[in-house]
PDB file of C-alpha atoms and ligand atoms in Angstrom:
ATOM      1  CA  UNK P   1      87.008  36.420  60.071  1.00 42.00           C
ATOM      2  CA  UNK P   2      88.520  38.036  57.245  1.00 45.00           C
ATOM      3  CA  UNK P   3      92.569  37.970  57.103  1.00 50.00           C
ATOM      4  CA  UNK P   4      94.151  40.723  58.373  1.00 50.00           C
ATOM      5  CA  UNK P   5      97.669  39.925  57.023  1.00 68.00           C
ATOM      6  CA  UNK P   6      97.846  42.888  54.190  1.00 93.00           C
ATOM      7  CA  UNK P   7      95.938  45.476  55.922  1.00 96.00           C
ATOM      8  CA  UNK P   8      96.165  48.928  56.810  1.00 97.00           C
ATOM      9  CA  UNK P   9      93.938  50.988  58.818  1.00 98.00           C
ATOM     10  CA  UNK P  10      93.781  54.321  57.967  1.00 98.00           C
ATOM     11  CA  UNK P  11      92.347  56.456  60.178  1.00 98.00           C
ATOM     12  CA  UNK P  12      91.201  60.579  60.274  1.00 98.00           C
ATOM     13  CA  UNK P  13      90.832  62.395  63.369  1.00 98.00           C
ATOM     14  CA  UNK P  14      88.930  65.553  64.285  1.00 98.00           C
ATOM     15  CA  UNK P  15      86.504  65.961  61.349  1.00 98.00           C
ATOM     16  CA  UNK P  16      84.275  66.583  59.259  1.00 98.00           C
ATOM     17  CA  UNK P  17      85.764  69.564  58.118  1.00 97.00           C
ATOM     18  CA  UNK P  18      84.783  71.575  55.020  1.00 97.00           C
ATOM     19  CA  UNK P  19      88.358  72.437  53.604  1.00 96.00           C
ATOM     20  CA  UNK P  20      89.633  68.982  53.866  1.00 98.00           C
ATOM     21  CA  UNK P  21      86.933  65.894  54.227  1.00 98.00           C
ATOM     22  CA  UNK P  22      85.605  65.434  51.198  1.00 98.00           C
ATOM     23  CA  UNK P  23      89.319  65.918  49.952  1.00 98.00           C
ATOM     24  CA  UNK P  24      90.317  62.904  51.684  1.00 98.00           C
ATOM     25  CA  UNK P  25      87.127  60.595  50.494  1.00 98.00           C
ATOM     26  CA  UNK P  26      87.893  61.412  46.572  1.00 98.00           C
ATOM     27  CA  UNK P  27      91.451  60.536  47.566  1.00 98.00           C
ATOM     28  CA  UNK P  28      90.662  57.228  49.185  1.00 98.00           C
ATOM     29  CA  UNK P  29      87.881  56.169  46.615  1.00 97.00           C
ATOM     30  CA  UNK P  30      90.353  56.457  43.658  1.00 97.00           C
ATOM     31  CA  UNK P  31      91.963  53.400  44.968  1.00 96.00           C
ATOM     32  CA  UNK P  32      89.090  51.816  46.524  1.00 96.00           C
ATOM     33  CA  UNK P  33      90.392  52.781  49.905  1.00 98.00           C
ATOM     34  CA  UNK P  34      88.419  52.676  53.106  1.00 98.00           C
ATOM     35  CA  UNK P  35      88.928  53.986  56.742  1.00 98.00           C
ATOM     36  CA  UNK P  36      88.000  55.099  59.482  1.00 98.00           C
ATOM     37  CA  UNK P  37      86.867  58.406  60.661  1.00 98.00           C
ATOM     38  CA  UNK P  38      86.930  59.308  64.504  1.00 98.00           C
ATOM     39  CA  UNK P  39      84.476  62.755  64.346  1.00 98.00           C
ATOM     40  CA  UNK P  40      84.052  65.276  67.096  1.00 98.00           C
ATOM     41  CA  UNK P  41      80.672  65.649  68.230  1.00 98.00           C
ATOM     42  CA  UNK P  42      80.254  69.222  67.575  1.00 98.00           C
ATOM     43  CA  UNK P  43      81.562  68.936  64.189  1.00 98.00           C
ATOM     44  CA  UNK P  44      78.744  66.530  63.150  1.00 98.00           C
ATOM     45  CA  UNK P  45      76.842  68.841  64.440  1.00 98.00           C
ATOM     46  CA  UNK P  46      77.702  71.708  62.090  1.00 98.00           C
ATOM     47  CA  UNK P  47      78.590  69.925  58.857  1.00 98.00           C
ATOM     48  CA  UNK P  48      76.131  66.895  58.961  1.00 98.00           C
ATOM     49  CA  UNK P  49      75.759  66.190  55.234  1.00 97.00           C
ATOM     50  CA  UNK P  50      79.655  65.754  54.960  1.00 98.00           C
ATOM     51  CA  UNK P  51      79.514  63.171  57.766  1.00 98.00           C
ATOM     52  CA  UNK P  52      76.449  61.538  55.927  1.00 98.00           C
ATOM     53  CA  UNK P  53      79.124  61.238  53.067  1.00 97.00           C
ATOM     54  CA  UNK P  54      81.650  59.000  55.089  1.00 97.00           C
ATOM     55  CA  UNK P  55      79.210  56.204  55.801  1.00 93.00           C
ATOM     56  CA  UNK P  56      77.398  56.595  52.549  1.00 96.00           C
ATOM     57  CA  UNK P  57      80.877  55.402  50.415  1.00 96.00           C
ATOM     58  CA  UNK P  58      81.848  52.890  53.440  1.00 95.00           C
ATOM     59  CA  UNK P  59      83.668  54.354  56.051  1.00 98.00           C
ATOM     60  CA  UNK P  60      83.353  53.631  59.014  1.00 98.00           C
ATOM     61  CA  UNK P  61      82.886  56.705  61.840  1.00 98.00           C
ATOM     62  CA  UNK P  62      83.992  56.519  65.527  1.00 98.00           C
ATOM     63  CA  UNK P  63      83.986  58.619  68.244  1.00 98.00           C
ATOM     64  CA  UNK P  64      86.366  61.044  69.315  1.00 98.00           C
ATOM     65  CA  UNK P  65      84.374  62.739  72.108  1.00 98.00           C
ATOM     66  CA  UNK P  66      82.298  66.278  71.693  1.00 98.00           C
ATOM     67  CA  UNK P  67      84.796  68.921  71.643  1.00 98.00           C
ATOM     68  CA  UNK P  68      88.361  67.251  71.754  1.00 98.00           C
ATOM     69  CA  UNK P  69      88.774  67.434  76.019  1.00 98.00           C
ATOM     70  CA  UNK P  70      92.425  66.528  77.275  1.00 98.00           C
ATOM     71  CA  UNK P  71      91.773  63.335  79.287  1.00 98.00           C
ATOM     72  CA  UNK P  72      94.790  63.919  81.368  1.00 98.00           C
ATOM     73  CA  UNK P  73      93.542  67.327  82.812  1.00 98.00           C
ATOM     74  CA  UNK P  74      89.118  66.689  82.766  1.00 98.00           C
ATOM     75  CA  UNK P  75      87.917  64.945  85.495  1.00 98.00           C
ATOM     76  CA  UNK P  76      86.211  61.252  85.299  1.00 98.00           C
ATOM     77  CA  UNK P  77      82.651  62.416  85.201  1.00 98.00           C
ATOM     78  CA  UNK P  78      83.171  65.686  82.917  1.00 98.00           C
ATOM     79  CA  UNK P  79      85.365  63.133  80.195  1.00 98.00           C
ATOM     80  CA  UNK P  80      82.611  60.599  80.169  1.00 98.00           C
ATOM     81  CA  UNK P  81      79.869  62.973  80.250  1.00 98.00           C
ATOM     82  CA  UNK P  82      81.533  64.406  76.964  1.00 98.00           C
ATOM     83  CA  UNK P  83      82.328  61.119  75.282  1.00 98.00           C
ATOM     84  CA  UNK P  84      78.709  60.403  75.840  1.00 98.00           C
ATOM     85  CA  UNK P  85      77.732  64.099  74.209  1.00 98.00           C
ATOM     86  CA  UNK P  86      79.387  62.746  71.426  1.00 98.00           C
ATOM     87  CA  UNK P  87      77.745  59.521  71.013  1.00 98.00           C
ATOM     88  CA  UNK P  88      74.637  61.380  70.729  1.00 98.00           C
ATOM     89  CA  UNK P  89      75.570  61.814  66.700  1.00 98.00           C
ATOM     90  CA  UNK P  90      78.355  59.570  66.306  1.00 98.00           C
ATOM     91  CA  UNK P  91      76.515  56.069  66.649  1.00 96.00           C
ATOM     92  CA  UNK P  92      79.529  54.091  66.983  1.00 97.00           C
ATOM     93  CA  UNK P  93      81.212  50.941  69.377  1.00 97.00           C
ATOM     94  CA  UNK P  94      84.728  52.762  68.501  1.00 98.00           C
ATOM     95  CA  UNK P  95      86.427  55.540  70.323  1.00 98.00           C
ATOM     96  CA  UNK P  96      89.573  56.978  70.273  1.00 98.00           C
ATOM     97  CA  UNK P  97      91.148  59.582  73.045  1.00 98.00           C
ATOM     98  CA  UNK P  98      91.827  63.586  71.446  1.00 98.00           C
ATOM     99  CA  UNK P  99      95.571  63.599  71.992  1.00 96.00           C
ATOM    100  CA  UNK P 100      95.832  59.691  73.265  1.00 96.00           C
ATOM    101  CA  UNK P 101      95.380  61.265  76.298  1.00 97.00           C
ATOM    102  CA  UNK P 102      93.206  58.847  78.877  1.00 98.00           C
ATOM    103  CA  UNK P 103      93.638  57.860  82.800  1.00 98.00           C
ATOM    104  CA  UNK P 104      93.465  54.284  83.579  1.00 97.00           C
ATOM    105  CA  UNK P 105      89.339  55.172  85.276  1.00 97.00           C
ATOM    106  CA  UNK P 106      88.664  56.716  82.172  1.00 98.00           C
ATOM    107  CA  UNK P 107      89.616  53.875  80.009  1.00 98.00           C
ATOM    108  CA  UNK P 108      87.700  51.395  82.446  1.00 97.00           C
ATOM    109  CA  UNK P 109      84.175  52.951  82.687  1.00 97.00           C
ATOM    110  CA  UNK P 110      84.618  53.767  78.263  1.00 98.00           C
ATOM    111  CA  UNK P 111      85.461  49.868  77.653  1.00 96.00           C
ATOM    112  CA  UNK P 112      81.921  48.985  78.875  1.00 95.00           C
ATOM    113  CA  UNK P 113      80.720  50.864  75.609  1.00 96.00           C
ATOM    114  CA  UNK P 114      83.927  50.924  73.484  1.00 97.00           C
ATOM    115  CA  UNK P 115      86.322  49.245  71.688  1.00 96.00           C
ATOM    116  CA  UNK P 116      89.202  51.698  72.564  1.00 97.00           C
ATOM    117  CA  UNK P 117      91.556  52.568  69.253  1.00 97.00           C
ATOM    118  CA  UNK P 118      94.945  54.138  69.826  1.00 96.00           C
ATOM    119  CA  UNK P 119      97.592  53.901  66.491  1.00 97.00           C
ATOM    120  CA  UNK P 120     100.952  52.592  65.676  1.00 96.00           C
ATOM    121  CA  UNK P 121     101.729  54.618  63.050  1.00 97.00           C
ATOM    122  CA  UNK P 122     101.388  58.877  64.070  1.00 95.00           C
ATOM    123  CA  UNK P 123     101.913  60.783  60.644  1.00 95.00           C
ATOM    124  CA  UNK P 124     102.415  63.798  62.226  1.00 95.00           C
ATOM    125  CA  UNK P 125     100.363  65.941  59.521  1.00 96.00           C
ATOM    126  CA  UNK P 126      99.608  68.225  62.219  1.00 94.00           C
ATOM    127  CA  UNK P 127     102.907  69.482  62.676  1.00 95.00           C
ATOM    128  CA  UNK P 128     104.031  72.863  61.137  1.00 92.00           C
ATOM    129  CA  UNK P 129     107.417  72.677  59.404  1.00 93.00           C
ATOM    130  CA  UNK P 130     106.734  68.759  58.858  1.00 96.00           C
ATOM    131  CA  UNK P 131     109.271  67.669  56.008  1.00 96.00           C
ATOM    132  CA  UNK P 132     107.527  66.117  54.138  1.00 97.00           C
ATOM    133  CA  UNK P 133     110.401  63.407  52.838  1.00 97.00           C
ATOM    134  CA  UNK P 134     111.468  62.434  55.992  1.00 97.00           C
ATOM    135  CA  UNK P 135     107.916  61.758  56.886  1.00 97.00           C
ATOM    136  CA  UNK P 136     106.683  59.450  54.489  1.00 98.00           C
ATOM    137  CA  UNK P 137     110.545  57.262  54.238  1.00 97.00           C
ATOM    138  CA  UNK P 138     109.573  56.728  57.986  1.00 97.00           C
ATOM    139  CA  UNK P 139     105.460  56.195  57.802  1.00 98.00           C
ATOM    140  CA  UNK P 140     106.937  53.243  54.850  1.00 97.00           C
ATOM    141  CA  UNK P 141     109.550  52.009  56.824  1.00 97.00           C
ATOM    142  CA  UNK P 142     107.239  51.351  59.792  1.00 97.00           C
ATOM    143  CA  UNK P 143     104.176  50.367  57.578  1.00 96.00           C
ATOM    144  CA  UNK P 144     103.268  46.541  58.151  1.00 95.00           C
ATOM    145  CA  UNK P 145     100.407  44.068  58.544  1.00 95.00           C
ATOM    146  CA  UNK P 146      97.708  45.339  61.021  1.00 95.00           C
ATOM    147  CA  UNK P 147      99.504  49.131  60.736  1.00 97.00           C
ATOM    148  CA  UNK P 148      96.877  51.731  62.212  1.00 98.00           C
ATOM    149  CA  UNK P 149      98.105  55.293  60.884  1.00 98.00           C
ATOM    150  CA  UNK P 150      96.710  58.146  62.483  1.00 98.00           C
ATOM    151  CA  UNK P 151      95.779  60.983  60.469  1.00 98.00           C
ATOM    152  CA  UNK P 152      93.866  64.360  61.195  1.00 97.00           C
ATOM    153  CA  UNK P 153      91.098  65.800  58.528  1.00 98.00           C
ATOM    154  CA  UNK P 154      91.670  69.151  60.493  1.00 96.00           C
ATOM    155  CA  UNK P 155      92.108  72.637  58.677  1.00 96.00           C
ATOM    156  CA  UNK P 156      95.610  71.845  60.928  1.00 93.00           C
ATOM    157  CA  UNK P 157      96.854  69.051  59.271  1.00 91.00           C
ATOM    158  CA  UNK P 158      95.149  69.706  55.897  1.00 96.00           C
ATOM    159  CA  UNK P 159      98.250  71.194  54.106  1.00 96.00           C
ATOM    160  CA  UNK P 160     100.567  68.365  55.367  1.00 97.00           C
ATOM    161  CA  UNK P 161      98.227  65.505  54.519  1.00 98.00           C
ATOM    162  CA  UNK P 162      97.468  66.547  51.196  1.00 98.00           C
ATOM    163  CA  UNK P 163     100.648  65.873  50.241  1.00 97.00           C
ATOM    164  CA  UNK P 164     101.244  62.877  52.949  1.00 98.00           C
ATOM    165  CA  UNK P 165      98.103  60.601  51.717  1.00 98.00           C
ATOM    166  CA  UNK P 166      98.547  60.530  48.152  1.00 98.00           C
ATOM    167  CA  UNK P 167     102.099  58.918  48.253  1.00 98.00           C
ATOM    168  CA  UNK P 168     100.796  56.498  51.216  1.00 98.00           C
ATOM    169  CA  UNK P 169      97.697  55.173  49.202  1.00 98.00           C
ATOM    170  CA  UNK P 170     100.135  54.759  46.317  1.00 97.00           C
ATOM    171  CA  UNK P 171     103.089  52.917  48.173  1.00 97.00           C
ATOM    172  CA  UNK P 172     100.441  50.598  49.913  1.00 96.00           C
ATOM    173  CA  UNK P 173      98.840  49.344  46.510  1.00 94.00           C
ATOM    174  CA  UNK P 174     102.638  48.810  45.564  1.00 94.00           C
ATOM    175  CA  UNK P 175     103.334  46.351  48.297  1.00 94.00           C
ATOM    176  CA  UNK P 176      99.756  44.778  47.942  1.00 95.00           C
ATOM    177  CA  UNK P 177      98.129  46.053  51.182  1.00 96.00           C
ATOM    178  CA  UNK P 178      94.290  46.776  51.360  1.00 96.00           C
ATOM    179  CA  UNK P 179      93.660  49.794  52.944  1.00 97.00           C
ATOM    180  CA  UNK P 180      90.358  49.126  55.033  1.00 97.00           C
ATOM    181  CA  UNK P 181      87.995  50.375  57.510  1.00 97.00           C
ATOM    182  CA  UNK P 182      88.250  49.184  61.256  1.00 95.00           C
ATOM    183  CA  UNK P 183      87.059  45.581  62.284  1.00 89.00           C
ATOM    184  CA  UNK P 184      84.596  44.736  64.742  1.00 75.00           C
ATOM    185  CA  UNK P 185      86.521  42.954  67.156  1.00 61.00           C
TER     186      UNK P 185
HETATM  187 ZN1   ZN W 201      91.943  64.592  67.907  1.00 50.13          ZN
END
């Protein structure tokens, strides 16, 4: 089992999307960065040859159901039925909840199949009117060992993160963390 004791997951929710996804690969491969990459279903769908990109330069994909349903307000059957929609082009034992929103049934009939990721570390790049400073002095603050940061490759977030992932990539190499992709277990 490799150590774990200077790593930080990054990790990209709600792509592939044109304006911002292949943005955030060049980003991570100039410091030999990898992550993770929760896709929607339908995404995959329309922009397959950028989510052929992620796994060809080692990242690893999860899934983050079809078309992004709120677990709170979908019924059992409906949430699975579109987690498993998903699964259908994101081959993948991780999933993560759209909004980190899941019931306890929901989370019991998805562990069967998943390995269920939430985050310790939310970036907020979705946010409009994000500053920017305030941001990042907290994301390094609260950075440590094991940190999972939650990011969004979404047309959303893309304005905010271009300026959010640079500086975090840099600071991590500073305090001699690997940034890698999510472990099996
Ligand atoms: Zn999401």
């Amino acid at each position: 089992v490799p150590s774990s004791n200077a790593t930080i997951y990054l990790t990209f929710d709600d792509g592939p999307t044109p304006e911002i996804t292949e943005w955030v690969i060049n980003e991570l491969g100039k410091h030999g960065a990898k992550a993770t990459f929760f896709c929607l279903g339908k995404n995959v769908v329309t922009y397959p040859h950028i989510f052929q990109k992620l796994t060809s330069q080692g990242h690893r994909i999860g899934n983050h159901t079809y078309d992004h349903p709120n677990g709170w307000r979908t019924p059992l059957k409906k949430y699975i039925q579109n987690a498993a929609e998903g699964s259908k082009y994101i081959q993948s034992n991780l999933f993560r909840p759209p909004y980190g929103k899941i019931t306890p049934q929901q989370i019991y009939s998805l562990k069967k199949k998943y390995r269920i990721v939430m985050w310790s570390i939310l970036s907020g790049d979705y946010l409009q009117n994000l500053s920017i400073d305030a941001t990042l002095r907290e994301m390094k603050k609260e950075m440590k060992p094991g940190s999972i940061i939650v990011f969004h490759d979404s047309v959303k977030g893309a304005a905010n993160l271009k300026r959010l992932l640079p500086e975090i990539l840099l600071h991590g190499e500073k305090m001699g963390y690997r940034f890698e992709a999510m472990p099996n277990a």
